Coordinates of C-alpha atoms and ligand atoms in Angstrom, one line a residue:
X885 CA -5.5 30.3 -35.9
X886 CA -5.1 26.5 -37.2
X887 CA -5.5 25.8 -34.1
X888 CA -8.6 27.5 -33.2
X889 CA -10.2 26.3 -36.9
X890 CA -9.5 22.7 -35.9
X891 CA -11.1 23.7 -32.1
X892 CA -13.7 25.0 -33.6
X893 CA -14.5 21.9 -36.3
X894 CA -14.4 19.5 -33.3
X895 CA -17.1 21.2 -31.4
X896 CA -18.9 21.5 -35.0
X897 CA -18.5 17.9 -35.5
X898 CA -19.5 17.1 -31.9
X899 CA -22.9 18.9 -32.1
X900 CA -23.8 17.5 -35.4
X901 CA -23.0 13.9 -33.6
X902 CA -25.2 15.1 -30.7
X903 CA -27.7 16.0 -32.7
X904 CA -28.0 14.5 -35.7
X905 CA -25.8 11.4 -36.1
X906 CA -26.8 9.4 -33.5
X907 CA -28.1 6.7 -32.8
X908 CA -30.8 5.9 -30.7
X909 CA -32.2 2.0 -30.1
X910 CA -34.2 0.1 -27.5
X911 CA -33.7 -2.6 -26.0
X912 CA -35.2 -3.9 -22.4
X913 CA -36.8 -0.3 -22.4
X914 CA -34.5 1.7 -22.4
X915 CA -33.1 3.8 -25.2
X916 CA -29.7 3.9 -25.6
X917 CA -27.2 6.7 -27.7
X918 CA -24.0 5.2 -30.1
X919 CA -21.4 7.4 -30.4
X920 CA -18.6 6.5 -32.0
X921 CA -14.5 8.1 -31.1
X922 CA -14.5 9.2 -35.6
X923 CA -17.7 11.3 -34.6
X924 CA -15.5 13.6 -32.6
X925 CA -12.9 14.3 -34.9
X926 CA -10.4 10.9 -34.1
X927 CA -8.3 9.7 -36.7
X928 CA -7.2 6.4 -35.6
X929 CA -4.0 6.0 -37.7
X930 CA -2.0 5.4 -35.0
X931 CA -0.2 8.1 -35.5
X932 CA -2.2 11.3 -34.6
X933 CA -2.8 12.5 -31.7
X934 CA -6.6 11.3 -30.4
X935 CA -6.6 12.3 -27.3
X936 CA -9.1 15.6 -27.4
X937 CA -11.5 13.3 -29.1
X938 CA -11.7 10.8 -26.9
X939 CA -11.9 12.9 -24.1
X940 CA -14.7 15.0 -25.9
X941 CA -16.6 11.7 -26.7
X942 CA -16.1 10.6 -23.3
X943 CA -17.3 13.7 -22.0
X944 CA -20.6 13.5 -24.0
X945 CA -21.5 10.1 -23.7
X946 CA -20.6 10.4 -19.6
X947 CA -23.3 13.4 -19.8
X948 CA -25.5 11.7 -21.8
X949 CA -28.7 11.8 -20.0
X950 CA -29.8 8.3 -22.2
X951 CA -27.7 5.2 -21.5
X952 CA -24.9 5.6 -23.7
X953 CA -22.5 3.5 -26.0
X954 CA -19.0 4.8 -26.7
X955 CA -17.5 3.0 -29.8
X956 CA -13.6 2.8 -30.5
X957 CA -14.1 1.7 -34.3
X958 CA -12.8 -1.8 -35.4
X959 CA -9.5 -1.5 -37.8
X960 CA -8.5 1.5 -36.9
X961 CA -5.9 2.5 -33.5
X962 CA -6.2 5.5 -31.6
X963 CA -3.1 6.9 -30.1
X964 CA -4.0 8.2 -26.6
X965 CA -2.3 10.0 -24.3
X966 CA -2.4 9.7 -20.7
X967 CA -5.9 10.5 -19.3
X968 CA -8.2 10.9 -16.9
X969 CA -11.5 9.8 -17.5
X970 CA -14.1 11.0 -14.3
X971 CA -17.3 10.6 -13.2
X972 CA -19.9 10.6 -12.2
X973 CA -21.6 10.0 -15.5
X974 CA -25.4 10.4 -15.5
X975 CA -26.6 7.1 -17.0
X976 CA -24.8 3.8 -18.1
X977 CA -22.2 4.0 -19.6
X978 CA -20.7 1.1 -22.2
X979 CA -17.3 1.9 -23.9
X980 CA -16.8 -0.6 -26.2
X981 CA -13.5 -1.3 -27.8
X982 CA -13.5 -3.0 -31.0
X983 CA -10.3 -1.7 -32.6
X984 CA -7.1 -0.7 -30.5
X985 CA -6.1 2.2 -28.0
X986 CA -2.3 2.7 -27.7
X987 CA -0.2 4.2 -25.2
X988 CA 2.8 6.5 -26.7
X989 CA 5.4 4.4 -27.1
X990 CA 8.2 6.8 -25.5
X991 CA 8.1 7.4 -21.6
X992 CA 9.2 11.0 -22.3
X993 CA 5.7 11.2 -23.5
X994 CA 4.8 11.2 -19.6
X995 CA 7.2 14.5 -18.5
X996 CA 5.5 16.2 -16.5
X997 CA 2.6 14.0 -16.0
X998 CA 1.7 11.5 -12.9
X999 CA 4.1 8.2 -14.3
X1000 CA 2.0 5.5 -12.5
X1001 CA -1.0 6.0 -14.7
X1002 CA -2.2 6.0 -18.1
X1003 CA -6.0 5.3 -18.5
X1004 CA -7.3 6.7 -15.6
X1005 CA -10.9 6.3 -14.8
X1006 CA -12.1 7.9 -11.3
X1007 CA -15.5 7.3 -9.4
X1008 CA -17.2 6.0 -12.5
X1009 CA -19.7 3.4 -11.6
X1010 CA -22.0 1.5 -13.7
X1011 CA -19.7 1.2 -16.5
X1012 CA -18.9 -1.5 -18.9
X1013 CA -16.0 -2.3 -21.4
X1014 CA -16.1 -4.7 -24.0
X1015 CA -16.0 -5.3 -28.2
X1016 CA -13.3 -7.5 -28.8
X1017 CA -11.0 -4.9 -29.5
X1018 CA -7.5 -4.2 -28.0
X1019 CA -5.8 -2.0 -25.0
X1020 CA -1.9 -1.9 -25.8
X1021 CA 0.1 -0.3 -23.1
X1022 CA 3.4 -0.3 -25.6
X1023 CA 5.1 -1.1 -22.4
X1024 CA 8.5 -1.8 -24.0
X1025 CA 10.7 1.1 -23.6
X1026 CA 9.4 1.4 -20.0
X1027 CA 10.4 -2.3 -19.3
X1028 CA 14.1 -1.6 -21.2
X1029 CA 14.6 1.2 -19.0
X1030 CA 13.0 -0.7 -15.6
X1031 CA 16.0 -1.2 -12.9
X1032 CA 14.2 -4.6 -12.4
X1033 CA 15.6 -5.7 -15.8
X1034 CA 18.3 -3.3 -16.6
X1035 CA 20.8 -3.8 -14.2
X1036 CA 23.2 -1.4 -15.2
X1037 CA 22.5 2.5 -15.1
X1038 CA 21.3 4.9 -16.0
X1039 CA 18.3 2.9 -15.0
X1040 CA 14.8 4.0 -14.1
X1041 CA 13.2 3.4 -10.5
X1042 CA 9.7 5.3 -11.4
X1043 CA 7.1 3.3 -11.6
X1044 CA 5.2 3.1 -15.1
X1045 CA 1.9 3.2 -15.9
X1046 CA -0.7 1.0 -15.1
X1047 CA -2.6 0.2 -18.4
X1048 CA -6.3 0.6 -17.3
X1049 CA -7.0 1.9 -14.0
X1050 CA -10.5 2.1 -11.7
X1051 CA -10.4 4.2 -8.2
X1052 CA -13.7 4.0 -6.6
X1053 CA -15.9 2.7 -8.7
X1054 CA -19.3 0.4 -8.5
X1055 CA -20.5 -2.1 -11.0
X1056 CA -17.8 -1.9 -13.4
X1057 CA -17.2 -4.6 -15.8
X1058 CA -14.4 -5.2 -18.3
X1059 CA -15.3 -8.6 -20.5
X1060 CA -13.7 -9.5 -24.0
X1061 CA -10.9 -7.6 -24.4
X1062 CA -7.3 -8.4 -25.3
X1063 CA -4.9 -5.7 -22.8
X1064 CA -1.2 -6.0 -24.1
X1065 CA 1.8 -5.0 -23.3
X1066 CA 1.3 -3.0 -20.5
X1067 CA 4.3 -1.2 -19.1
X1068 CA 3.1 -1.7 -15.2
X1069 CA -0.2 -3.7 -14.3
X1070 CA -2.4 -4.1 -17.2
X1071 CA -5.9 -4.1 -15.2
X1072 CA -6.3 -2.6 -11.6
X1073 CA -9.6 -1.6 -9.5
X1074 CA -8.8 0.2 -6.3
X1075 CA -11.5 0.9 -4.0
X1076 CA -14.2 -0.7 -5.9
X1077 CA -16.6 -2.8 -5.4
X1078 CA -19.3 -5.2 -7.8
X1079 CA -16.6 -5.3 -10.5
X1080 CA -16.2 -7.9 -13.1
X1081 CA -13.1 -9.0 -15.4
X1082 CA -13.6 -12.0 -18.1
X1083 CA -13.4 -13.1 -21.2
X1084 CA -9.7 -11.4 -21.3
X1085 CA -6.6 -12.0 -22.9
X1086 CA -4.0 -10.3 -21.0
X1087 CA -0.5 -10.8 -22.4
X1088 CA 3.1 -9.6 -21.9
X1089 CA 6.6 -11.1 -22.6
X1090 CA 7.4 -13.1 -19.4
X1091 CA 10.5 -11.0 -19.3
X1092 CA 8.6 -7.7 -18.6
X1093 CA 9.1 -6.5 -15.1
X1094 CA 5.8 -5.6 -12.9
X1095 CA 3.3 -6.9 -15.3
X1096 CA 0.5 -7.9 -13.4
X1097 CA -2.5 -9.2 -15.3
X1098 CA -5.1 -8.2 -13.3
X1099 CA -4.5 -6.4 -9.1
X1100 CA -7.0 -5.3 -6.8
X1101 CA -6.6 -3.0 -4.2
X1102 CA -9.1 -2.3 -1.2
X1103 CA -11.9 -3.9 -3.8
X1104 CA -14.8 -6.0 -2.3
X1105 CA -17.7 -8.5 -4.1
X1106 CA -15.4 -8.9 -7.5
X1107 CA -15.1 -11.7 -9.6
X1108 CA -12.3 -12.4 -12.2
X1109 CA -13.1 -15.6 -14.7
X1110 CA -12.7 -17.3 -17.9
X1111 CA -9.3 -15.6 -18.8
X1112 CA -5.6 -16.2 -20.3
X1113 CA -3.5 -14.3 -18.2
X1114 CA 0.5 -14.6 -19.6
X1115 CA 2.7 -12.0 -18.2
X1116 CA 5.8 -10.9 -16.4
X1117 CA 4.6 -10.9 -13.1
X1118 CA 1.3 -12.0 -11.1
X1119 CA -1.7 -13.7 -13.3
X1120 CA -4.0 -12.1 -10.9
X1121 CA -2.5 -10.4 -7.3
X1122 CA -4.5 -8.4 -4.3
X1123 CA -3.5 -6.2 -1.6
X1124 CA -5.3 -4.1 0.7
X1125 CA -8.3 -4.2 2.1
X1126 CA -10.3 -7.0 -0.2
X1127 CA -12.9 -9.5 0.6
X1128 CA -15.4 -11.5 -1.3
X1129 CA -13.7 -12.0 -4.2
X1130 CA -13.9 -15.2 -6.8
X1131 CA -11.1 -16.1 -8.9
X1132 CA -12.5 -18.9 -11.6
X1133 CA -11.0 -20.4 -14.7
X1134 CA -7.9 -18.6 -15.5
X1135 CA -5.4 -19.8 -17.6
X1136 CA -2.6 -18.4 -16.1
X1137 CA 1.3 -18.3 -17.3
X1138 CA 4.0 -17.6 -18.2
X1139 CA 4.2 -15.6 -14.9
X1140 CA 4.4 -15.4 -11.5
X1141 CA 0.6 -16.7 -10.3
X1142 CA -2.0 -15.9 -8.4
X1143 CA -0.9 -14.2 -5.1
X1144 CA -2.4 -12.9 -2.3
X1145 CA -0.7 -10.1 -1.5
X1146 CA 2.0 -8.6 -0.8
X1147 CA 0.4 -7.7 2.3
X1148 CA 1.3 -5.6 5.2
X1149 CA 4.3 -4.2 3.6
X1150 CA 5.7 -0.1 5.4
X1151 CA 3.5 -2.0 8.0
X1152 CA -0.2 -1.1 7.1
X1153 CA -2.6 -2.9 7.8
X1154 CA -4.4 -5.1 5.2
X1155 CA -7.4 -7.4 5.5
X1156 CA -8.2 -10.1 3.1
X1157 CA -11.0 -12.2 3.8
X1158 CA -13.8 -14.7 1.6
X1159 CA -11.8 -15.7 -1.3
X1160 CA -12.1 -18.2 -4.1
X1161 CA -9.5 -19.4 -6.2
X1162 CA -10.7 -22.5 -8.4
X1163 CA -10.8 -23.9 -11.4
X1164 CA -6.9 -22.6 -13.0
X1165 CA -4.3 -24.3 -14.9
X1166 CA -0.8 -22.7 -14.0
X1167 CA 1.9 -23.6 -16.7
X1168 CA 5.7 -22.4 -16.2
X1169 CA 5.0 -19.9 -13.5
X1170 CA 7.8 -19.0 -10.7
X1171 CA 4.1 -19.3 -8.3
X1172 CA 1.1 -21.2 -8.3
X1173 CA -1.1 -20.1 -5.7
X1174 CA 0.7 -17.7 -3.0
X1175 CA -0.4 -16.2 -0.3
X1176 CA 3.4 -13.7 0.5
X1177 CA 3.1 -10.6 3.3
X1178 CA 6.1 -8.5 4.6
X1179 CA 7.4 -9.0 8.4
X1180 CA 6.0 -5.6 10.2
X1181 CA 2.9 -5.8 8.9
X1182 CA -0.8 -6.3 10.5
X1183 CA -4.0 -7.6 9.9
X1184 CA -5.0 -11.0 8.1
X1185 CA -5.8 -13.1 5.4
X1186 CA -8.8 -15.4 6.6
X1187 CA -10.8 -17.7 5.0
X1188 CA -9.1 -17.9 1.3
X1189 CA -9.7 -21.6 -0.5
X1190 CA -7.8 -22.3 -3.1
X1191 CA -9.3 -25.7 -5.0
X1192 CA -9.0 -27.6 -8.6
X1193 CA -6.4 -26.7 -9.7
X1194 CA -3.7 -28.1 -12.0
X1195 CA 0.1 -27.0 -12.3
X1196 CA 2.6 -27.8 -15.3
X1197 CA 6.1 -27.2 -14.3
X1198 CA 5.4 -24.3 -11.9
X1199 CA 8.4 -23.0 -9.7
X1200 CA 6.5 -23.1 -6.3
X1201 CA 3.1 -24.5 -6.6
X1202 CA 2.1 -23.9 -3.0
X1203 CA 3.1 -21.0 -1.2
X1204 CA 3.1 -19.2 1.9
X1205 CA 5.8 -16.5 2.4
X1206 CA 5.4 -14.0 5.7
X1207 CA 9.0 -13.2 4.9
X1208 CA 8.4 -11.7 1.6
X1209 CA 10.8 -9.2 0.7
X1210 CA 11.0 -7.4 -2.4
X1211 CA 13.9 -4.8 -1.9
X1212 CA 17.5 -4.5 -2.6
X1213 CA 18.8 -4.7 1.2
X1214 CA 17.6 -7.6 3.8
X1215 CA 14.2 -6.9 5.6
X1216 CA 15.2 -6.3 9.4
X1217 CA 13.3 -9.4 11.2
X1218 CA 10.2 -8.0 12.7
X1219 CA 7.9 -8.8 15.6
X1220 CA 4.5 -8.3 14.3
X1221 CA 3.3 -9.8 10.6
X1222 CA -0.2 -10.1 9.5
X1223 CA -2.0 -13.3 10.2
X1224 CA -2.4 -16.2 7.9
X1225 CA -5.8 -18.6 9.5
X1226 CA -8.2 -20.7 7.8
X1227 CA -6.5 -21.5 4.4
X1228 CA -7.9 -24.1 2.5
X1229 CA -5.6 -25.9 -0.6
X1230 CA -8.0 -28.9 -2.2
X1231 CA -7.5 -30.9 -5.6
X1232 CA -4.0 -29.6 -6.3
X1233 CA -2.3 -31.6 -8.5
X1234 CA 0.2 -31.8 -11.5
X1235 CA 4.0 -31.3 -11.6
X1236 CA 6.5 -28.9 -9.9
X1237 CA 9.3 -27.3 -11.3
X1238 CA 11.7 -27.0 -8.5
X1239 CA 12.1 -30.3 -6.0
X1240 CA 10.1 -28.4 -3.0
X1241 CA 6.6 -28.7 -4.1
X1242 CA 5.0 -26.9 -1.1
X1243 CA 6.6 -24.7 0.9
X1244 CA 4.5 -22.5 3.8
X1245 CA 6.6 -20.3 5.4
X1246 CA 5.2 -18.9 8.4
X1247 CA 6.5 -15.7 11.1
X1248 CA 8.1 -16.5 13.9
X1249 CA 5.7 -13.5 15.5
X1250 CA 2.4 -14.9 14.3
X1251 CA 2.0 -18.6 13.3
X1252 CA 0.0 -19.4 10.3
X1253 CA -3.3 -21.6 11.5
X1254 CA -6.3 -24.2 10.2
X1255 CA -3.9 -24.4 7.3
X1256 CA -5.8 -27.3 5.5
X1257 CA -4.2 -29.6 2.5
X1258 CA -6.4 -32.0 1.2
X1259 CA -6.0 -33.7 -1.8
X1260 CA -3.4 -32.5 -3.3
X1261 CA -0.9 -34.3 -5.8
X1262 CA 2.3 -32.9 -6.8
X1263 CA 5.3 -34.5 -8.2
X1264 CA 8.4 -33.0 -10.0
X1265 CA 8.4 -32.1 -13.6
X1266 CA 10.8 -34.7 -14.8
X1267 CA 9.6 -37.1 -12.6
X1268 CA 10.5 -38.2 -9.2
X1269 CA 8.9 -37.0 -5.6
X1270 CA 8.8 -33.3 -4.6
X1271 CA 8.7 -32.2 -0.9
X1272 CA 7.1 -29.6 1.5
X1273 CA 8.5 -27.4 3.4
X1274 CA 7.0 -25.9 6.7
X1275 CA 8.0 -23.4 9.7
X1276 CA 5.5 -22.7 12.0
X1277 CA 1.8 -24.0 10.3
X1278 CA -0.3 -26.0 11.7
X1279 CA -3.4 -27.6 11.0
X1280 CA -4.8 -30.7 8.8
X1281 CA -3.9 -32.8 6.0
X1282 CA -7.3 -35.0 4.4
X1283 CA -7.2 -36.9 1.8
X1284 CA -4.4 -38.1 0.0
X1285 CA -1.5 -35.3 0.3
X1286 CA 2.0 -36.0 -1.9
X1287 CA 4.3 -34.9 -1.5
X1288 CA 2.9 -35.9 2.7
X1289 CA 1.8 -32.9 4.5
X1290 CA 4.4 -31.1 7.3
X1291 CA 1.9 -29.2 9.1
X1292 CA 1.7 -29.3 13.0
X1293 CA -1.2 -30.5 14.0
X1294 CA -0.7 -28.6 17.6
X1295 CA -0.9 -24.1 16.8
X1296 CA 2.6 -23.1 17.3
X1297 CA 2.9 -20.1 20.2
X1298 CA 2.7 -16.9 19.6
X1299 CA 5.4 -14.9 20.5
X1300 CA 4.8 -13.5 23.9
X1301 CA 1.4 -15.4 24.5
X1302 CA 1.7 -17.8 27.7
X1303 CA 0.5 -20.5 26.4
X1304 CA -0.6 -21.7 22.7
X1305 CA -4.0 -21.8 23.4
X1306 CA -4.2 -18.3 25.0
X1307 CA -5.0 -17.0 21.4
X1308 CA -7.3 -20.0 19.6
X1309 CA -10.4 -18.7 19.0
X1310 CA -9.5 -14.7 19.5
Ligands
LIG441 C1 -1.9 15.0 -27.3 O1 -3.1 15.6 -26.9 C2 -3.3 15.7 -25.5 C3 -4.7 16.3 -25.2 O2 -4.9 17.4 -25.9 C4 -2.2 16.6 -24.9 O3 -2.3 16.6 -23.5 C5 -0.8 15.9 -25.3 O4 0.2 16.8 -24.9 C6 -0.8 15.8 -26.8 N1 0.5 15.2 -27.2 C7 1.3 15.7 -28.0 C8 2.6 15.0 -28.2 O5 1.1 16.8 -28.6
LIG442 C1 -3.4 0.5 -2.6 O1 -4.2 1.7 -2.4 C2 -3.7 2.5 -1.4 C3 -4.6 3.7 -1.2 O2 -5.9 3.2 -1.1 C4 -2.3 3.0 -1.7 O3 -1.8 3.8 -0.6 C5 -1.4 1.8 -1.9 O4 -0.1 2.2 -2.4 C6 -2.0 0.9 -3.0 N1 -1.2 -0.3 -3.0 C7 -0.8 -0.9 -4.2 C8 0.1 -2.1 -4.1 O5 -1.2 -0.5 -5.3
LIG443 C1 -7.9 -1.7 6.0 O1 -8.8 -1.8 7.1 C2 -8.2 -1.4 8.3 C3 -9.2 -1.6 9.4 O2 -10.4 -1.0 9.1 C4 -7.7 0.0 8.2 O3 -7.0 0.3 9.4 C5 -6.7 0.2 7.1 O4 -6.3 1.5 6.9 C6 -7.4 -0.3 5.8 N1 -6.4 -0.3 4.7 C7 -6.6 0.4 3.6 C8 -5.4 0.3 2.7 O5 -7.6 1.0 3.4
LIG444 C1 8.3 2.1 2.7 O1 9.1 2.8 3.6 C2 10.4 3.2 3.0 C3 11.2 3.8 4.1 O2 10.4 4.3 5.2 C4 10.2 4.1 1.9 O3 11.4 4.4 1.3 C5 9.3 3.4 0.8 O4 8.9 4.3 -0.2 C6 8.0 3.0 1.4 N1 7.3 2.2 0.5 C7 6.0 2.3 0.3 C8 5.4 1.5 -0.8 O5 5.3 3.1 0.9
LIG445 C1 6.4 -24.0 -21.0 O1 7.8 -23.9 -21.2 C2 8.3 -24.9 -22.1 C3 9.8 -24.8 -22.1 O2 10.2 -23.5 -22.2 C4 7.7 -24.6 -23.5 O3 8.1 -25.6 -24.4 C5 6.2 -24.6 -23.4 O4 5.6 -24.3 -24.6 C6 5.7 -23.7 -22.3 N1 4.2 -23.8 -22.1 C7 3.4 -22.8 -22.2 C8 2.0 -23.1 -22.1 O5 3.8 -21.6 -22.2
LIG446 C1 10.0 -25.8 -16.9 O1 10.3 -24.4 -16.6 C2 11.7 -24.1 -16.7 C3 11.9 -22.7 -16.3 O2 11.4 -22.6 -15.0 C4 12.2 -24.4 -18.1 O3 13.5 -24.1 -18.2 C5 11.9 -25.8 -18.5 O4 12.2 -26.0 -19.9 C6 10.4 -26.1 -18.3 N1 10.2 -27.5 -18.6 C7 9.1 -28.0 -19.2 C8 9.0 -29.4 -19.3 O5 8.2 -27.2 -19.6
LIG447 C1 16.0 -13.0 10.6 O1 15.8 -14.3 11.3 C2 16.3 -15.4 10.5 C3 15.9 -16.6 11.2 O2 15.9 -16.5 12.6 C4 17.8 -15.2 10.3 O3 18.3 -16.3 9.6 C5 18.1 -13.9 9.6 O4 19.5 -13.7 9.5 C6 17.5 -12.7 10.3 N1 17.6 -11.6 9.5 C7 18.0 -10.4 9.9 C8 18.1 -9.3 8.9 O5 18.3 -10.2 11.0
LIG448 C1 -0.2 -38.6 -8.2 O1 0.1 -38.3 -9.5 C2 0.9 -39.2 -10.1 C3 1.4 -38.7 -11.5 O2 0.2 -38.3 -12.2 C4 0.2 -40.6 -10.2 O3 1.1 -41.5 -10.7 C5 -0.1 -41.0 -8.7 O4 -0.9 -42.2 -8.8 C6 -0.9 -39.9 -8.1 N1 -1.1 -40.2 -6.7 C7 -2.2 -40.1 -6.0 C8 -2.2 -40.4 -4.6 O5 -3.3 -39.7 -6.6

């Protein structure tokens, strides 16, 4: 009966924001409706339970037929469990997030629901987050029970929940937000494409395992700038399928970098193609700009450039690793990999924390090629010269290049072609 009444005031309060309490404005012609998470009942103590509300105020502003604003109220905190917000909506859509969403704190919270996702939001297009306010993913009881930091059991192999989560989507934007603590990947896109993230502040203790700032997956045409990434794992990572993608001025670290990949890993095939890294200052990451795929794997990354950028005591400044292997027991060496061609790494400089300052990797199966290191400046942290490291690249060094380039200037062979020239220019 409580229940019911409670029911029953939500929908009250809901039409009366539908029809009377909102807000309409215009602006560049087009009227627009506020609504606001308190109109649909939300409490925003932190303590009750605001799912419904959201989900009804998503609802109406996703089936609003003017552009619509959804406001998550500065000073307050909604506790929200996981969801799954869906499209299509009808018109634009802008949620904007001035005060803070939480996650449940407890991962028992998640029985019985999908444990790789929290906020959910599925072929949405035309959508844009922003206002200054907060998405906290109250990660920490998901990293204490992690196998990747608790060594001892009972330990938990499931993989938590990505913070904020796109699949298929167009034109989505997420600017000028702080995401925190996520207890997985704290922004992902998969299967987008026109998607924006700036303006953030992504932060997570360095120690929490699989805490990717921002991942794409199978996304195209996106564009990740002016953000502090500082996190447990990757700044920004991409797997999959991606191409035409710009990575500008990040501030990126504690971490693991920015890393292309892993690619190619249970042997799919992944494509990465058209990307630009510039303009990022790395400090005390285990990466600076990596490009790591699994043995067994196919397809490429072509045409990546990775240029101005500065490192302060970062573990492996410049990497390439087609013998990436993230599991307990050794990879079994393999005779396919994905290929690594037309790599560009221009005005790298500043200090290294471990002695080998470059270190490119390549397979045995399939040679990186038209590696390219120009300019580039690295030295160890406490002073002294670093060195690089290659096995099987080739291609050119311009410039000035410390610590001096190792790259063959002859391809290597592929294994089973006749000669090394059989594939150039396949
Ligand atoms: C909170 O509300 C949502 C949506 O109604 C529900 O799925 C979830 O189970 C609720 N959580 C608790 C602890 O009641
Ligand atoms: C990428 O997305 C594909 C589905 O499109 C999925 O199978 C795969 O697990 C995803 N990879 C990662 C690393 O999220
Ligand atoms: C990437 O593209 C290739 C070639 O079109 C395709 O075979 C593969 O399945 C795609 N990968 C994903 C994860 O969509
Ligand atoms: C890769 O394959 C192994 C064994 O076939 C399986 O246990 C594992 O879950 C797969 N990983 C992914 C990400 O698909
Ligand atoms: C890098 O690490 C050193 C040593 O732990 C610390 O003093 C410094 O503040 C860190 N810098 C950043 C930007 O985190
Ligand atoms: C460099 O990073 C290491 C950890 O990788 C840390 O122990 C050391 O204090 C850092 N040094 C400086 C100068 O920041
Ligand atoms: C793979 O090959 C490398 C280099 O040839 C070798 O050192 C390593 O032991 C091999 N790994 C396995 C699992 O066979
Ligand atoms: C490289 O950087 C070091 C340290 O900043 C500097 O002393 C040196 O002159 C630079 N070398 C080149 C070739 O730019």
């Amino acid at each position: 009966m409580a229940i019911l009444r409670v029911s029953v005031m939500r929908l009250v309060v809901a039409a009366m924001a539908v029809a009377a309490g909102v807000l309409f404005f215009s602006g560049a012609g087009e009227a627009r409706v506020l609504l606001t998470l308190d109109d649909f009942g939300a409490v925003g103590d932190g303590i009750a339970n605001d799912t419904q509300a959201f989900l009804d105020a998503w609802n109406a502003a996703c089936a609003s037929t003017e552009p619509a604003v959804l406001a998550v109220p500065a000073g307050k905190t909604y506790q929200i469990w996981p969801v799954r917000l869906a499209g299509p909506c009808k018109k634009k859509l802008k949620l904007m997030i001035s005060g803070t969403i939480a996650a449940p704190a407890s991962p028992d919270e998640w029985a019985g629901r999908d444990p790789t996702k929290w906020l959910f939001v599925f072929r949405v297009d035309d959508l844009s987050v922003s206002g200054g306010g907060t998405i906290d993913g109250m990660g920490a009881e998901w990293w204490a029970r992690s196998c990747k930091r608790k060594k001892t059991k009972p330990c938990s192999t499931v993989s938590a929940p990505k913070a904020l989560q796109f699949e298929e989507c167009r034109r989505v934007s997420v600017q000028g937000i702080t995401m925190q603590n996520g207890p997985q990947f704290h922004l992902m896109f998969t299967r987008c494409t026109d998607v924006k993230a700036s303006f953030l502040r992504v932060v997570a203790p360095e120690s929490s395992p699989n805490t990717d700032g921002i991942h794409l997956n199978d996304t195209t045409h996106a564009q990740i700038m002016d953000n502090l990434i500082s996190t447990g794992d990757d700044c920004v990572s991409m797997v999959g399928n991606c191409s035409d993608v710009r990575v500008k001025d990040i501030s990126c670290g504690p971490g693991h970098g920015i890393s292309i990949g892993s690619l190619g890993k249970n042997r799919t095939t992944d494509r990465i193609e058209n990307v630009r890294v510039d303009t990022c200052l790395l400090t005390n990451t285990t990466n600076g700009v990596r490009i790591k795929s699994w043995q067994g794997g196919m397809g490429y990354a072509h045409n990546l450039r990775f240029e101005g950028i500065v490192m302060k005591n970062v573990s492996n400044p410049i990497i390439i690793d087609q013998y990436y292997c993230d599991q307990p027991t050794p990879c079994a060496n393999q005779t396919q990999a994905v290929e690594v061609r037309k790599i560009e790494f221009a005005g790298i400089r500043g200090t290294s924390a471990t002695e080998q300052a470059i270190k490119l990797a390549c397979s045995d199966a399939v040679p990186c090629r038209d590696l390219e290191l120009r300019n580039v400046n690295l030295t160890m942290v406490g002073g002294g010269a670093a060195s690089a490291f290659c096995h099987r690249a080739s291609g050119k060094a311009a410039g000035a290049v410390v610590p001096a380039s190792c790259l063959a200037k002859a391809p290597h062979r592929m294994l089973g072609d006749a000669t090394p020239a059989a594939r150039v220019g396949s």
